[in-house]
Short mmCIF file of C-alpha atoms in Angstrom, two decimals:
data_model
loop_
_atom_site.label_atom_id
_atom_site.label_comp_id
_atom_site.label_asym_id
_atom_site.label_seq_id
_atom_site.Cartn_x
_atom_site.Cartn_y
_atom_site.Cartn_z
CA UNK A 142 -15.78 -0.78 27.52
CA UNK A 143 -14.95 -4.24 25.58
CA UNK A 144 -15.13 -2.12 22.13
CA UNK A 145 -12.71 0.55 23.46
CA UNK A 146 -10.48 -2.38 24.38
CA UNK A 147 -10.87 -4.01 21.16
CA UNK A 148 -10.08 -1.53 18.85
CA UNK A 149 -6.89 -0.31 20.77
CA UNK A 150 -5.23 -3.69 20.48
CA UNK A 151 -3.79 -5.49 17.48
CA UNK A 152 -5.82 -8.74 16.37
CA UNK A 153 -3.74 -12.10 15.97
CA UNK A 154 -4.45 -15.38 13.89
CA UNK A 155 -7.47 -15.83 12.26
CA UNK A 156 -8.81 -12.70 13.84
CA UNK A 157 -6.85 -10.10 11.72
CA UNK A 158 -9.17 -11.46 8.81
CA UNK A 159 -12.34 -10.14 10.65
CA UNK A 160 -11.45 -6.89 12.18
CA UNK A 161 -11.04 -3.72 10.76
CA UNK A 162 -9.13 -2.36 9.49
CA UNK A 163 -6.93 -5.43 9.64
CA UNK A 164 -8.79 -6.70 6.86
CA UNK A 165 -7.47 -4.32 4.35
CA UNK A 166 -4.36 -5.57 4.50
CA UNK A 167 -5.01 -8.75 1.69
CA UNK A 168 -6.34 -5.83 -0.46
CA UNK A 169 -3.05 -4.25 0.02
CA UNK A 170 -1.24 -6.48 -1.13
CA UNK A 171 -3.10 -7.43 -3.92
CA UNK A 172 -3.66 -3.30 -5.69
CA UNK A 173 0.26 -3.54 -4.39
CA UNK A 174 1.24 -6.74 -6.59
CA UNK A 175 -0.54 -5.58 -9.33
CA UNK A 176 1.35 -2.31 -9.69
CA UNK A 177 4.30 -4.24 -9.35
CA UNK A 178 3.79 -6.56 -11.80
CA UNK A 179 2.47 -3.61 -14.06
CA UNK A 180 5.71 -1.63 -14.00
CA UNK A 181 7.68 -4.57 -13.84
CA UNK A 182 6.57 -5.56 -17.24
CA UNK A 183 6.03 -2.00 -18.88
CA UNK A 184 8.66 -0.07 -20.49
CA UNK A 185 10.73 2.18 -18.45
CA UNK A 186 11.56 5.44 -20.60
CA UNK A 187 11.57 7.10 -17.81
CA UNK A 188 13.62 4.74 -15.07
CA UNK A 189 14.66 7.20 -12.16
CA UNK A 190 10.10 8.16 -12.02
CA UNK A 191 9.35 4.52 -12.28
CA UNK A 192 12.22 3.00 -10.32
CA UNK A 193 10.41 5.11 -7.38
CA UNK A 194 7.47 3.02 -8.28
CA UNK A 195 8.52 -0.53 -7.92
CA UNK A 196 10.78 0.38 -5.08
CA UNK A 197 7.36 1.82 -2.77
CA UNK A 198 5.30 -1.01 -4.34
CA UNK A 199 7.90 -3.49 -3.28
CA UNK A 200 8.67 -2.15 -0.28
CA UNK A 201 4.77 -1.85 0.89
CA UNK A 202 3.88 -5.13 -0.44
CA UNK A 203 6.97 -7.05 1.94
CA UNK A 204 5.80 -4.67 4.61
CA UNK A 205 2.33 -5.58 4.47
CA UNK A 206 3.20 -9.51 4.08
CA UNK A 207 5.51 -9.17 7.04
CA UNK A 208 3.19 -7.16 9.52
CA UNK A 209 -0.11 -9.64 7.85
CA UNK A 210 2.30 -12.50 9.04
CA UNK A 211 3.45 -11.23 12.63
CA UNK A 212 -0.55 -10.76 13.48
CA UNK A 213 -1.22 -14.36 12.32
CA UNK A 214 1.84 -15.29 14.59
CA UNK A 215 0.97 -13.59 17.07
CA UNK A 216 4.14 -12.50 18.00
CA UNK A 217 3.00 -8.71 18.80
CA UNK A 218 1.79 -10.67 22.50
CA UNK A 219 -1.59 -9.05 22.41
CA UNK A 220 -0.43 -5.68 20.71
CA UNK A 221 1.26 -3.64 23.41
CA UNK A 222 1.75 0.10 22.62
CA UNK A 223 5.29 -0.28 20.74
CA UNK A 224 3.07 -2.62 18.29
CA UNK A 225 0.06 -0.45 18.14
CA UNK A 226 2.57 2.58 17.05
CA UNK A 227 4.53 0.32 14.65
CA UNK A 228 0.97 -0.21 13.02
CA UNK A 229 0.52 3.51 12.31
CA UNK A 230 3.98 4.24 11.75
CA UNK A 231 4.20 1.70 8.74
CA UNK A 232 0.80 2.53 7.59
CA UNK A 233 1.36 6.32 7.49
CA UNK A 234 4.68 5.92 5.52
CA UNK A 235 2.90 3.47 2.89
CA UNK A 236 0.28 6.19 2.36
CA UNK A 237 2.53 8.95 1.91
CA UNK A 238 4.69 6.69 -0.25
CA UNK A 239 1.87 5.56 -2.35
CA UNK A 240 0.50 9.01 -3.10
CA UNK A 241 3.97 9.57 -3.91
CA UNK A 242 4.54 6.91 -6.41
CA UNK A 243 0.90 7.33 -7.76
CA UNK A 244 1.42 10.91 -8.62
CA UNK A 245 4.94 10.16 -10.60
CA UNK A 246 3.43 6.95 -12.28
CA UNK A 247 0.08 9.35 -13.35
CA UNK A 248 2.80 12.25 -14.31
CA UNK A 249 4.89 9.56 -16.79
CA UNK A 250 2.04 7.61 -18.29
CA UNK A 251 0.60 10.93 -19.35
CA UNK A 252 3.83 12.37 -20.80
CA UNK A 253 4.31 9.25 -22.39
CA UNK A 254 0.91 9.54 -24.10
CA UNK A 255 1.94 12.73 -25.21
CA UNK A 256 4.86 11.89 -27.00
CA UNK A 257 3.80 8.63 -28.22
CA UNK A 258 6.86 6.80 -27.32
CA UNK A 259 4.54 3.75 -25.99
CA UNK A 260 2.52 1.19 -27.90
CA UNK A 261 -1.20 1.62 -27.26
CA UNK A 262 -0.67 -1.99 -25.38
CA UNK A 263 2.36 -0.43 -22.96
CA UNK A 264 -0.34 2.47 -22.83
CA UNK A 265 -2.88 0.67 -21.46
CA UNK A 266 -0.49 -1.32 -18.83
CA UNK A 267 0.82 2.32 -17.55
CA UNK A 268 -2.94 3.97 -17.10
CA UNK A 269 -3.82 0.66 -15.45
CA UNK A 270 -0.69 0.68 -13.39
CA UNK A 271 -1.86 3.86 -12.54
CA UNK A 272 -5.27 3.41 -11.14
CA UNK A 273 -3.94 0.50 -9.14
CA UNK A 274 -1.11 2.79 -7.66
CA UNK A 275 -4.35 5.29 -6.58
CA UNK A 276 -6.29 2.43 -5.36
CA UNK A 277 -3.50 1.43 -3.13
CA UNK A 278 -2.68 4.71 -2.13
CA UNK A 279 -6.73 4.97 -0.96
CA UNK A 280 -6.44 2.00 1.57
CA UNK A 281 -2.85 2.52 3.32
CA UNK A 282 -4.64 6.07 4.25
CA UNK A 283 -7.88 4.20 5.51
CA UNK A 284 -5.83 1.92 7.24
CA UNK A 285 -3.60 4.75 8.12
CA UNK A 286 -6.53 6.99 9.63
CA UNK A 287 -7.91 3.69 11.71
CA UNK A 288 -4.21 2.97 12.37
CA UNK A 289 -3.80 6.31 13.76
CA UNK A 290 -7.05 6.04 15.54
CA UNK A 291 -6.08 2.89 17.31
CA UNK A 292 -2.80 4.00 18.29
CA UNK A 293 -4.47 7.11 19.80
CA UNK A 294 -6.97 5.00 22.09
CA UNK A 295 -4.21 2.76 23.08
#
């Protein structure tokens, strides 16, 4: 009974460190700062595709600050049910955003490589940009699918 009850509420303080999938929220942030700072300090060719990019990886990234700070707070009260569904609502939309942004990030580096408009350095910063963008996109839909989970127990 006390693990049915734990996973259907929302951790706060310290405690959002330990659970799952709580926990994946400081790798979040992280895969989501570095394809910020990727595109940020690429060349944009291709502005409306990667203007998609920094606006889901900035978006995400304050997201997942805010909600990582609220936990530590506390001020969810224990995590009633508008909380828990917050959770997966903000979750699901970073996943579907992410894949999003991943795909068009993938789709421009590679045309880019094609055409050879890019330095082999601005090269490297896209493809790397890139497999961030797909890393991030893998944990907001584990933490969407536990997210999801939660809320359904709840």
């Amino acid at each position: 009974m006390s693990s049915s009850t734990s996973t259907s509420t929302l951790p706060s303080g310290l405690a959002v460190l330990t659970t799952f999938p709580d926990v994946l929220f400081i790798p979040e942030i992280i895969f989501g700062g570095l394809v910020w700072i990727l595109v940020a300090s690429s060349k944009v060719p291709a502005p409306m595709l990667q203007g998609w990019v920094m606006f889901v990886s900035v978006f995400c990234f304050v997201m997942s600050i805010s909600l990582l700070c609220l936990y530590f707070c506390g001020a969810h009260g224990g995590g009633g049910s508008c909380w828990v569904t917050l959770d997966a609502i903000c979750h699901s939309t970073a996943a579907l955003f992410y894949l999003s942004a991943a795909v068009l990030e993938a789709y421009t580096t590679y045309a880019l490589g094609l055409s050879s408009i890019l330095l082999a350095q601005e090269y490297r910063e896209n493809i790397a940009a890139v497999v961030f963008a797909f890393v991030a996109t893998l944990l907001y839909v584990i933490h969407k699918v536990f997210s999801l989970l939660r809320w359904k127990s709840s």
